[in-house]
PDB file of C-alpha atoms in Angstrom:
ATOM      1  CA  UNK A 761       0.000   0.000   0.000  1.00 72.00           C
ATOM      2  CA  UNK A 762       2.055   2.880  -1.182  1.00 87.00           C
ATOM      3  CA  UNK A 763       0.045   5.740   0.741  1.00 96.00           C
ATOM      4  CA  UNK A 764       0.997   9.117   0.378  1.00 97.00           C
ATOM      5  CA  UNK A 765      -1.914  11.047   2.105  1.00 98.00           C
ATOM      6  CA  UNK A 766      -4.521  10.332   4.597  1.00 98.00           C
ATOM      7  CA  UNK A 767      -7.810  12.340   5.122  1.00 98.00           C
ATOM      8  CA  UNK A 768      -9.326  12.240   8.551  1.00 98.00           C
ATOM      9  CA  UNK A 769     -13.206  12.819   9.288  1.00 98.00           C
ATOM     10  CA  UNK A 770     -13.356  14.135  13.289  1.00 98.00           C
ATOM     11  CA  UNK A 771     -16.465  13.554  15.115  1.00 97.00           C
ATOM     12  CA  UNK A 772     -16.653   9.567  15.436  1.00 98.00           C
ATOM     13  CA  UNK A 773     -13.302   9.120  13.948  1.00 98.00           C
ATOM     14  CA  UNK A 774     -10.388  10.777  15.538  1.00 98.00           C
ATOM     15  CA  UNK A 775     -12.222  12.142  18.142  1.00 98.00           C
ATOM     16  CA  UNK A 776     -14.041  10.408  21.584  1.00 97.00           C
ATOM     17  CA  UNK A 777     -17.287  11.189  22.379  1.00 96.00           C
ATOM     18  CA  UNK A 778     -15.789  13.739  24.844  1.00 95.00           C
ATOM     19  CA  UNK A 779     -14.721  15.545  21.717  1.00 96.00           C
ATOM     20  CA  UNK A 780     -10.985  14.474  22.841  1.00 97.00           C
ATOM     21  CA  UNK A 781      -7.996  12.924  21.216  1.00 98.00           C
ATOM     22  CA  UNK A 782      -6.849   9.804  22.506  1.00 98.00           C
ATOM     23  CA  UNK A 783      -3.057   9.153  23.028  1.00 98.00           C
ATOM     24  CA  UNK A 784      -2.593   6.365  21.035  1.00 98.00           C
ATOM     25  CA  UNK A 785      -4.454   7.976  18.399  1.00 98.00           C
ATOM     26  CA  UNK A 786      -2.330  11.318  18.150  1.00 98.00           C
ATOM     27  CA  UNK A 787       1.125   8.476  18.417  1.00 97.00           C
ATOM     28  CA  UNK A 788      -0.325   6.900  15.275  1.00 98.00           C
ATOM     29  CA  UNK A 789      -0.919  10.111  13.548  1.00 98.00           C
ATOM     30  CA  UNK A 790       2.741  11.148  14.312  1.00 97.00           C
ATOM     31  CA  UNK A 791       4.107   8.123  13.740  1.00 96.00           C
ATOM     32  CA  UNK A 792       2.427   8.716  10.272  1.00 97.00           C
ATOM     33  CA  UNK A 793       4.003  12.292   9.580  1.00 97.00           C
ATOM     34  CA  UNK A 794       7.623  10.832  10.761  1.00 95.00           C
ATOM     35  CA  UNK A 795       6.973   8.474   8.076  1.00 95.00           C
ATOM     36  CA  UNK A 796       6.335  11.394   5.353  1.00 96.00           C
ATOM     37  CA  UNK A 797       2.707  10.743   5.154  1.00 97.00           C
ATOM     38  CA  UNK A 798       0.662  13.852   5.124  1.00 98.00           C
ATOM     39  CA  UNK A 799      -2.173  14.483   7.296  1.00 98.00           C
ATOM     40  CA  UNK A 800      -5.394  16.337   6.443  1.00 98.00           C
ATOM     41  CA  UNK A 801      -8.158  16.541   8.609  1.00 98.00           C
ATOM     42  CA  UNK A 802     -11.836  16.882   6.654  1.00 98.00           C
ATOM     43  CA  UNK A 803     -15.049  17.471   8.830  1.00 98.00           C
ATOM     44  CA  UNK A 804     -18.433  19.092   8.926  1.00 97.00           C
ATOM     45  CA  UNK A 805     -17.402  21.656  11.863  1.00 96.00           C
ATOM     46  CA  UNK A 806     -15.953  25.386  10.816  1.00 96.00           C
ATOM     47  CA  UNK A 807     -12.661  26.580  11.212  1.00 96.00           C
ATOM     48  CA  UNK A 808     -12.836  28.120  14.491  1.00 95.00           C
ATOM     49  CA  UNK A 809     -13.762  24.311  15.787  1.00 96.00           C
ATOM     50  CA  UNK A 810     -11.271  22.506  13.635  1.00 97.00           C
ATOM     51  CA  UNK A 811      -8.176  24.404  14.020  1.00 97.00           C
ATOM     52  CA  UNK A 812      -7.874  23.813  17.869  1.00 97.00           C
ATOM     53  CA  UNK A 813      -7.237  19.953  17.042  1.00 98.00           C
ATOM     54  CA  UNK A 814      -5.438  20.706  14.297  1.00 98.00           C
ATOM     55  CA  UNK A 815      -2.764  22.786  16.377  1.00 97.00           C
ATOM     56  CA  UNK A 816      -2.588  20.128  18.794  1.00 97.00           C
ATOM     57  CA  UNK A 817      -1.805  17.697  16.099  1.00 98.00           C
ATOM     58  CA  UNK A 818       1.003  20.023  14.724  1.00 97.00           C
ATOM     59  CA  UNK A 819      -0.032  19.418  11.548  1.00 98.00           C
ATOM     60  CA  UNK A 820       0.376  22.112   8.578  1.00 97.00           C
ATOM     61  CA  UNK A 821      -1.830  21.038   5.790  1.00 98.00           C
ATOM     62  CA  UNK A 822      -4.983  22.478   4.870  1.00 98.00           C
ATOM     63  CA  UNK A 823      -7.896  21.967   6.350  1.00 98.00           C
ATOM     64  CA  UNK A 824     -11.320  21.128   5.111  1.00 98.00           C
ATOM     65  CA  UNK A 825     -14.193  22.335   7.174  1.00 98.00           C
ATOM     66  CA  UNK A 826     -18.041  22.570   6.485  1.00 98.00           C
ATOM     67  CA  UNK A 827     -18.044  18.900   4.382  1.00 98.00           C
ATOM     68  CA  UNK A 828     -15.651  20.526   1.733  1.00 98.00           C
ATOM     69  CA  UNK A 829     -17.544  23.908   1.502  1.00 98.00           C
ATOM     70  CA  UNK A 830     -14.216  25.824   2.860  1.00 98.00           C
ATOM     71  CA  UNK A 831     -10.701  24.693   2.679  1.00 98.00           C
ATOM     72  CA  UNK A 832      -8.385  26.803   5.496  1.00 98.00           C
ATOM     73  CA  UNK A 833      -4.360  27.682   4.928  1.00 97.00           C
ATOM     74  CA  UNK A 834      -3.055  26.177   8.448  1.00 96.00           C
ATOM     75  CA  UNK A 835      -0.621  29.286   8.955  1.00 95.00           C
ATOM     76  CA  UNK A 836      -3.188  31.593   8.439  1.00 96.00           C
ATOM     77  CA  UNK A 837      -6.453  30.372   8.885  1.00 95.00           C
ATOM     78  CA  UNK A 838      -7.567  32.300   5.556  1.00 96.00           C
ATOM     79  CA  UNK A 839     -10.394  30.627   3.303  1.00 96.00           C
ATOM     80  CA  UNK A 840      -8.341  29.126   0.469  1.00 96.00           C
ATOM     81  CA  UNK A 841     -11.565  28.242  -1.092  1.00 97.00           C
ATOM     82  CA  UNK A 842     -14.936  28.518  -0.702  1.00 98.00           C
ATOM     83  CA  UNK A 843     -17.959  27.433  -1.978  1.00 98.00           C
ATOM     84  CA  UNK A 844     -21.678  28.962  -1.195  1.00 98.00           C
ATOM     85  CA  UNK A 845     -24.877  27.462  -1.506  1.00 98.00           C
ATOM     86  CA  UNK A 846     -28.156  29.148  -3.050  1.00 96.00           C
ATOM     87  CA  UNK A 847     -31.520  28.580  -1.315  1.00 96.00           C
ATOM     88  CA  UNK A 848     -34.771  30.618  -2.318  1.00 96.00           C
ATOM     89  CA  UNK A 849     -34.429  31.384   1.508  1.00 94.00           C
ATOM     90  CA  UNK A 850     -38.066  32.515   1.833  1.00 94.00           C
ATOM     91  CA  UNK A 851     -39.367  29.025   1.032  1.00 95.00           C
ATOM     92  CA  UNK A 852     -35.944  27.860   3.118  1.00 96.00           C
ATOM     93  CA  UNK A 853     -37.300  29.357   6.493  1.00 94.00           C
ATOM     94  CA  UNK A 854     -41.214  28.862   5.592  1.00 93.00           C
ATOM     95  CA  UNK A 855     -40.476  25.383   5.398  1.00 93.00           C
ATOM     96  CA  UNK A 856     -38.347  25.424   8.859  1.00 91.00           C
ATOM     97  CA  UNK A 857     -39.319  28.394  11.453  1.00 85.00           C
ATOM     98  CA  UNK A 858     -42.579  27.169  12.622  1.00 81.00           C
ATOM     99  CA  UNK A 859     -41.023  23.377  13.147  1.00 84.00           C
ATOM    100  CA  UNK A 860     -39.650  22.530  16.498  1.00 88.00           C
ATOM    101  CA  UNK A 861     -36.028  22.110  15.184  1.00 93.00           C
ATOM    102  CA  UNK A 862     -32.824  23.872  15.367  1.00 95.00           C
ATOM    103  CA  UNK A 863     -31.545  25.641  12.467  1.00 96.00           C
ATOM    104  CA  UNK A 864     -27.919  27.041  12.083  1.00 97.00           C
ATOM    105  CA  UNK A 865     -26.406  28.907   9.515  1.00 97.00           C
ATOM    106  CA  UNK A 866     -22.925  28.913   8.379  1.00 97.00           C
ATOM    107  CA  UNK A 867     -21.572  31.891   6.769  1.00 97.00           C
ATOM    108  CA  UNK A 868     -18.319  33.364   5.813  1.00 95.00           C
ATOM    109  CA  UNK A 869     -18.661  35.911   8.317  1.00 93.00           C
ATOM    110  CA  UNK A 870     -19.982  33.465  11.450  1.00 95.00           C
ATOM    111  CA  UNK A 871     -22.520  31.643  12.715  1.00 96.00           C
ATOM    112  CA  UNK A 872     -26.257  32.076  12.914  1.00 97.00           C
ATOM    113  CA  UNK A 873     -29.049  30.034  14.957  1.00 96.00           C
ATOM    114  CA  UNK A 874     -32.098  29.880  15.268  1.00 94.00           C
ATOM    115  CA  UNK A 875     -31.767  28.719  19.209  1.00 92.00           C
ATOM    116  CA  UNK A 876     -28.560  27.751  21.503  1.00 90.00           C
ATOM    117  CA  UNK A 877     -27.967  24.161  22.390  1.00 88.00           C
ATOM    118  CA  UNK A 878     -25.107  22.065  24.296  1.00 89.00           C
ATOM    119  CA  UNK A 879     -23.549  21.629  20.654  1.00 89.00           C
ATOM    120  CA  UNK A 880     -23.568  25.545  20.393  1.00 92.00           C
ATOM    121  CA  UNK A 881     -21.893  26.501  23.803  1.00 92.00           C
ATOM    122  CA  UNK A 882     -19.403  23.412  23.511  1.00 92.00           C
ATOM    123  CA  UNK A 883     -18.120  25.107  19.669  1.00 90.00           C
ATOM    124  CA  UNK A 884     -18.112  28.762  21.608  1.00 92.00           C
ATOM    125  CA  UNK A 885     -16.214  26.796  24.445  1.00 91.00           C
ATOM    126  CA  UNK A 886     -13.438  25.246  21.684  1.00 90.00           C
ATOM    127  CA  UNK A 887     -13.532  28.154  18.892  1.00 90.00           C
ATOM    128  CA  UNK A 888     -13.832  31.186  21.646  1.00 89.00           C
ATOM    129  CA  UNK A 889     -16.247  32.976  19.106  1.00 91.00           C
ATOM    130  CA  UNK A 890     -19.944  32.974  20.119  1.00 92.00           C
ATOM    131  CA  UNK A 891     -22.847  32.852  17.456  1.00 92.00           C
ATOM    132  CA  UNK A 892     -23.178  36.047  15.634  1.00 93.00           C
ATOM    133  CA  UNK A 893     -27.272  36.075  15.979  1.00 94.00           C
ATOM    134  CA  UNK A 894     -29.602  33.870  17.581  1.00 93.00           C
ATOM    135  CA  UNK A 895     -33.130  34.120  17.095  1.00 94.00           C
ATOM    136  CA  UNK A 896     -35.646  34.512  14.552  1.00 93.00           C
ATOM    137  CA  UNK A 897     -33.363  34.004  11.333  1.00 94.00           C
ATOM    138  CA  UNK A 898     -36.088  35.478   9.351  1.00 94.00           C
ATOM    139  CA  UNK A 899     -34.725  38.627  10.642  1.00 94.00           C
ATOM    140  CA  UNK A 900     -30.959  37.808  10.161  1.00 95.00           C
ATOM    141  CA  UNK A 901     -29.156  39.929   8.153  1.00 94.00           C
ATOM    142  CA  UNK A 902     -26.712  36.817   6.789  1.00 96.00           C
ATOM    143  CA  UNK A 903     -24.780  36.402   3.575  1.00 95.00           C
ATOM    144  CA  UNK A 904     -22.516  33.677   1.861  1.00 97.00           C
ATOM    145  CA  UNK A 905     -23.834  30.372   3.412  1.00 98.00           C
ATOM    146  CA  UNK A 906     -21.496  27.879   2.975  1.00 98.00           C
ATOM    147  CA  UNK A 907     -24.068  25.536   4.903  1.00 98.00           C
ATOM    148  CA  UNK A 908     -27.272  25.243   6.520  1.00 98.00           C
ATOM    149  CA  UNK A 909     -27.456  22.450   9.534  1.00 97.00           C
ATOM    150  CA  UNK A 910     -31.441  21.381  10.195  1.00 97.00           C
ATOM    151  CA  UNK A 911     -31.236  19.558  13.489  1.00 96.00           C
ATOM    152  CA  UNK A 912     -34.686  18.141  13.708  1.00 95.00           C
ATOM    153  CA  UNK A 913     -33.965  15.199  16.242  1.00 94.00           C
ATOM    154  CA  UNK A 914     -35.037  12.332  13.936  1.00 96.00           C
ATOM    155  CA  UNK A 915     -34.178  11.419  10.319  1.00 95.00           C
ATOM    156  CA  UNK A 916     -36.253  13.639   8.027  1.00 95.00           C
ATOM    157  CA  UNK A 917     -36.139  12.749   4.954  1.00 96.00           C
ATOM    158  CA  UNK A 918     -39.203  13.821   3.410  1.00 95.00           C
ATOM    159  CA  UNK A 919     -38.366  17.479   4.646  1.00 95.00           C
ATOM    160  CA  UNK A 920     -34.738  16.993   3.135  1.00 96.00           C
ATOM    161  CA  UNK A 921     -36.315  15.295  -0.442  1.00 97.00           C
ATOM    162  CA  UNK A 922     -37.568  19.398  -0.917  1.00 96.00           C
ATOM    163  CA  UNK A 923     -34.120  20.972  -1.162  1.00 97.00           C
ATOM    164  CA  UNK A 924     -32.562  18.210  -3.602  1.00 97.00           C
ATOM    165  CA  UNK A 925     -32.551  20.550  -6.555  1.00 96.00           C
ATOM    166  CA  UNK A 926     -31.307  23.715  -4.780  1.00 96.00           C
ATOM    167  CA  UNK A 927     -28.406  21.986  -2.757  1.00 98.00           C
ATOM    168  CA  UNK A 928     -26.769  18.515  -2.119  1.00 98.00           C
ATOM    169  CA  UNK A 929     -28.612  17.143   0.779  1.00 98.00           C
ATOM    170  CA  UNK A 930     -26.962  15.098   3.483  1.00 98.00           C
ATOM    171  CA  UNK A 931     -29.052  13.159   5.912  1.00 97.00           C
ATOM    172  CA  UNK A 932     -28.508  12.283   9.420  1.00 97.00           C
ATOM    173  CA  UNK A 933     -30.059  11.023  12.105  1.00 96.00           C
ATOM    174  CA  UNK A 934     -30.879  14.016  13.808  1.00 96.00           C
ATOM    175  CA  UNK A 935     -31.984  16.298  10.684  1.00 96.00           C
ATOM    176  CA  UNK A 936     -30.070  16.751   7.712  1.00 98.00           C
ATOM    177  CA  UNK A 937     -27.585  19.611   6.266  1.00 98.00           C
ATOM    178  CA  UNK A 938     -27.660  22.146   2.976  1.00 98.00           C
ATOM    179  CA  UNK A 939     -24.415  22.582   1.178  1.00 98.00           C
ATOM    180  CA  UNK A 940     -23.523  23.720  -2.474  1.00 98.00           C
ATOM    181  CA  UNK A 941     -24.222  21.085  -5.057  1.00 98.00           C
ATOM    182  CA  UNK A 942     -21.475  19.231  -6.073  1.00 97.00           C
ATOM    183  CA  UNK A 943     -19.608  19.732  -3.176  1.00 98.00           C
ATOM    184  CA  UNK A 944     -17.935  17.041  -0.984  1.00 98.00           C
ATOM    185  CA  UNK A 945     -15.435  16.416   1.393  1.00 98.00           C
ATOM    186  CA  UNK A 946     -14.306  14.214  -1.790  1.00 98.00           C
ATOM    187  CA  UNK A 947     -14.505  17.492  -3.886  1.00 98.00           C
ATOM    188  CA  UNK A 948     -12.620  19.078  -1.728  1.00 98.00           C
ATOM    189  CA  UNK A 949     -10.274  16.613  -1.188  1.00 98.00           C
ATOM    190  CA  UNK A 950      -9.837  16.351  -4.869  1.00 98.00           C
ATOM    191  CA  UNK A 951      -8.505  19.465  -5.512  1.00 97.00           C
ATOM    192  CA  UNK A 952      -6.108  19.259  -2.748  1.00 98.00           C
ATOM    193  CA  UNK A 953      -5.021  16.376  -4.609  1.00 98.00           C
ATOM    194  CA  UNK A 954      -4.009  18.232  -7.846  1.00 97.00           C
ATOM    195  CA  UNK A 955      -2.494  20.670  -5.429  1.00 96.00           C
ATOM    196  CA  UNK A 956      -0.077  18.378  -4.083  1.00 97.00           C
ATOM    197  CA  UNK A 957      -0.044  16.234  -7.037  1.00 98.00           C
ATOM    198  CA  UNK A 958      -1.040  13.145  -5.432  1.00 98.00           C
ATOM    199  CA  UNK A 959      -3.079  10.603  -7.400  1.00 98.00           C
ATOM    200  CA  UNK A 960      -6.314   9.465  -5.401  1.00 98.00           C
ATOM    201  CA  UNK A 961      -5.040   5.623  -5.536  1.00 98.00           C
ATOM    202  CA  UNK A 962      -2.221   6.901  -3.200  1.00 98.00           C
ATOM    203  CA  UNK A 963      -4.336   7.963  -0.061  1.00 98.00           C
ATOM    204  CA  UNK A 964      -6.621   6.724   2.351  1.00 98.00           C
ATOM    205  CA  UNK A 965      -9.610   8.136   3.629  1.00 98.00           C
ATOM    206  CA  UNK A 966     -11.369   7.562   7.042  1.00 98.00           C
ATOM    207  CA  UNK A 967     -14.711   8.160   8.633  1.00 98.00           C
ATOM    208  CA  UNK A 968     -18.097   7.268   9.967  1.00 98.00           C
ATOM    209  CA  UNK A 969     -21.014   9.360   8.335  1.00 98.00           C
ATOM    210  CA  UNK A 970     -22.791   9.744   5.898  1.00 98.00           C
ATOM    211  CA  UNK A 971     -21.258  12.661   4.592  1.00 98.00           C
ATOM    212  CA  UNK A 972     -17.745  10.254   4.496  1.00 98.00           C
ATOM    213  CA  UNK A 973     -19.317   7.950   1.726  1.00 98.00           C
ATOM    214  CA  UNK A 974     -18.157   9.482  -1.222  1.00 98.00           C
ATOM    215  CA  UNK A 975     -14.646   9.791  -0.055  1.00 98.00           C
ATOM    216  CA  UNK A 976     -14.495   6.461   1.240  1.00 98.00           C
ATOM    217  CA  UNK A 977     -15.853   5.312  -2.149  1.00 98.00           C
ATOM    218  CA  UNK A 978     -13.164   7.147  -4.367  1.00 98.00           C
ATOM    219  CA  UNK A 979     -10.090   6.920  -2.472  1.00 98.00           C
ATOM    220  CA  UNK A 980      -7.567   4.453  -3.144  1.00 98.00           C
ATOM    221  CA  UNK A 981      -8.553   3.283   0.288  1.00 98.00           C
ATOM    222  CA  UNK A 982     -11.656   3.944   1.813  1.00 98.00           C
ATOM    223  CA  UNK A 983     -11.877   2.805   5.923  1.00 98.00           C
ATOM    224  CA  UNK A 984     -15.071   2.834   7.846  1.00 98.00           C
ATOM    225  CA  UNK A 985     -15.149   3.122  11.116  1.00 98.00           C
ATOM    226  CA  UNK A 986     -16.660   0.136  13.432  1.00 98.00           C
ATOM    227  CA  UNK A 987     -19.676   2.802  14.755  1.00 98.00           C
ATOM    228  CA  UNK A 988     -20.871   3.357  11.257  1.00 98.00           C
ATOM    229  CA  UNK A 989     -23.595   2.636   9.859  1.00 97.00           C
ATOM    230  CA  UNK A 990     -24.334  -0.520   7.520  1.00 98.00           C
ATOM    231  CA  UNK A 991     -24.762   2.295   4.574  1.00 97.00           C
ATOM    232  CA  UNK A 992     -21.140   3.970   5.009  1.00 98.00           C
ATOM    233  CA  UNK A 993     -19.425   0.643   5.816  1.00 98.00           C
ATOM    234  CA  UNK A 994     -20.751  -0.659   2.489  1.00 98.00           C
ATOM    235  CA  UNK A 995     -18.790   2.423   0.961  1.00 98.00           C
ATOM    236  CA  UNK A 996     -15.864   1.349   2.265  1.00 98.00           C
ATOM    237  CA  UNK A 997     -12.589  -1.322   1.592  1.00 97.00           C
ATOM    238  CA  UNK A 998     -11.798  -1.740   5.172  1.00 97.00           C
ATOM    239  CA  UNK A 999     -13.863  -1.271   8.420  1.00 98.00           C
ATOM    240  CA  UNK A1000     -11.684  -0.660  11.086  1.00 98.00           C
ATOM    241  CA  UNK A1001     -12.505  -0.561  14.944  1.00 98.00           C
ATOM    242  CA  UNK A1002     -15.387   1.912  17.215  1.00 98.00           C
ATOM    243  CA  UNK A1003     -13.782   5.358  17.641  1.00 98.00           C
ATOM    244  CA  UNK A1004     -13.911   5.166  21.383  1.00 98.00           C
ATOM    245  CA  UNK A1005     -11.770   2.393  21.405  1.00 98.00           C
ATOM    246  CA  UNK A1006      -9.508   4.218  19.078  1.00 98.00           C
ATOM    247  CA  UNK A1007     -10.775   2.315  15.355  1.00 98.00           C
ATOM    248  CA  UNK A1008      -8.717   5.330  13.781  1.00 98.00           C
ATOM    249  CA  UNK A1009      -5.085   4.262  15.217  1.00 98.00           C
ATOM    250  CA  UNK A1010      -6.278   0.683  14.988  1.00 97.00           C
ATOM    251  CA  UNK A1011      -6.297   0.719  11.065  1.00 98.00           C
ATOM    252  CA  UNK A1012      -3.039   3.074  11.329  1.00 98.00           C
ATOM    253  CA  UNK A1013      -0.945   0.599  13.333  1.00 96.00           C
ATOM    254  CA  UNK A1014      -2.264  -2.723  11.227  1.00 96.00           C
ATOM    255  CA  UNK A1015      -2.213  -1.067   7.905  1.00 95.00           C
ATOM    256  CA  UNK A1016       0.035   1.785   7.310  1.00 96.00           C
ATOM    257  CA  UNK A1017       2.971   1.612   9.712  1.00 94.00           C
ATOM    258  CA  UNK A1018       4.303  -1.715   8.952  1.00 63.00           C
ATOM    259  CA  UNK A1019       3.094  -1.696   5.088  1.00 51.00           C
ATOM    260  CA  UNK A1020       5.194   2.101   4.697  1.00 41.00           C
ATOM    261  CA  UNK A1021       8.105   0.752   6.418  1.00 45.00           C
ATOM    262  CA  UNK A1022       7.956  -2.627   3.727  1.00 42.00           C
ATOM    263  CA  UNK A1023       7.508  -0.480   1.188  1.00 42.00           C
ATOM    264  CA  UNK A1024      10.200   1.854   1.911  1.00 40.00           C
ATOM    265  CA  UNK A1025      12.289  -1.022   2.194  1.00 32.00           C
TER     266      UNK A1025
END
């Protein structure tokens, strides 16, 4: 497996449920770098959320932040690329202000919600920058959305089905999220690729969600994680162990260490 690159979803992948790194995690990851490997991380959070993990990783590639609506320089946290999504945003909040769901709005400029929440005051916690506006978003004065998180508690599909042709739709458990169409963590992760000139047979990808499937599908490697679900571990080549038991530097040490060190020899 002659791996040049490895792209890292967070939440249930390199991170605990208490939003920490594990040791033997981060000791993979370096052991990784030391090997000439690089490291990207690609998530749903935004910046402010991402680069705190980041730092403690020392890494210094870009990262990718909103599912591959943004892509951040590491030294200077500037938007390298970004990519907004269109809603008719009259039918957007008709469809979601009188439902008894959480709505936030990312932006260029910051964050906007419809209501706090732990998830809220945990990213003010990490990021140290609160929400911009909370309230009423029909009132918001907000430009550039780069994606819109509908946090309905349950899958929703049939309220998701009504954005298909304005945005690509990804559906969770809990509600679903809006982001440009056409855009991926795999989109993103493509031109990072050109970049760096990497070919996509040369990396790995790894993560748990559903908006992981299309990098785990395209990558040279693709690794699920053991807490996904049947429909992302179908995307993948491997499935590796849970993430609180630390899946992430299970595939690492099994995979990659020993295979980069044959190889090299």
């Amino acid at each position: 497996m002659n791996v040049r690159a490895i792209f890292i979803d967070m939440d249930g992948t390199l991170l605990k449920a208490s939003n920490n790194i594990s040791d033997r995690n981060r000791e993979a990851i370096n052991s990784l770098i030391n090997q000439g490997i690089k490291v990207f991380l690609a998530t749903g959070r935004h910046y402010e959320v991402t680069v705190p993990y980041h730092k403690e990783l020392r890494l210094s590639t870009p990262m990718i932040c909103l599912n591959g609506a943004a892509i951040h320089d590491a030294e200077t946290g500037r938007a390298i690329q970004m990519k907004t999504v269109q809603l008719n945003e009259e039918r957007f909040h008709h469809l979601t202000a009188e439902k008894p769901c959480n709505v936030m709005i990312h932006t260029a400029s910051g964050l906007y919600c419809k209501e706090t929440n732990e998830e809220i005051d945990y990213w003010t916690k990490v990021g140290q920058i609160p929400p911009r506006y909370f309230g009423d978003l029909r009132l918001a004065n907000y430009q550039d959305v780069l994606k819109y998180s509908v946090r309905t508690g349950a899958p929703s599909p049939e309220l998701s089905a009504l954005f298909k042709e304005e945005a690509e739709v990804i559906d969770w458990e809990d509600g679903f999220e809006l982001i440009a169409p056409n855009v991926s963590k795999w989109s993103a992760i493509k031109s990072l690729l050109t970049e760096y000139r990497i070919s996509p047979k040369d990396i790995v990808t790894i993560g748990d969600g559903p908006n992981d499937i299309e990098m785990l599908r395209h990558a040279g490697t693709g690794v699920a994680m053991g807490n996904a679900s049947e429909k992302v571990k179908a995307a993948a080549n491997f499935v590796t162990g849970h993430h609180e038991n630390d899946g992430l530097a299970e595939f690492i040490e099994r995979y990659l260490l020993k295979s980069y060190e044959s190889y090299a020899i």
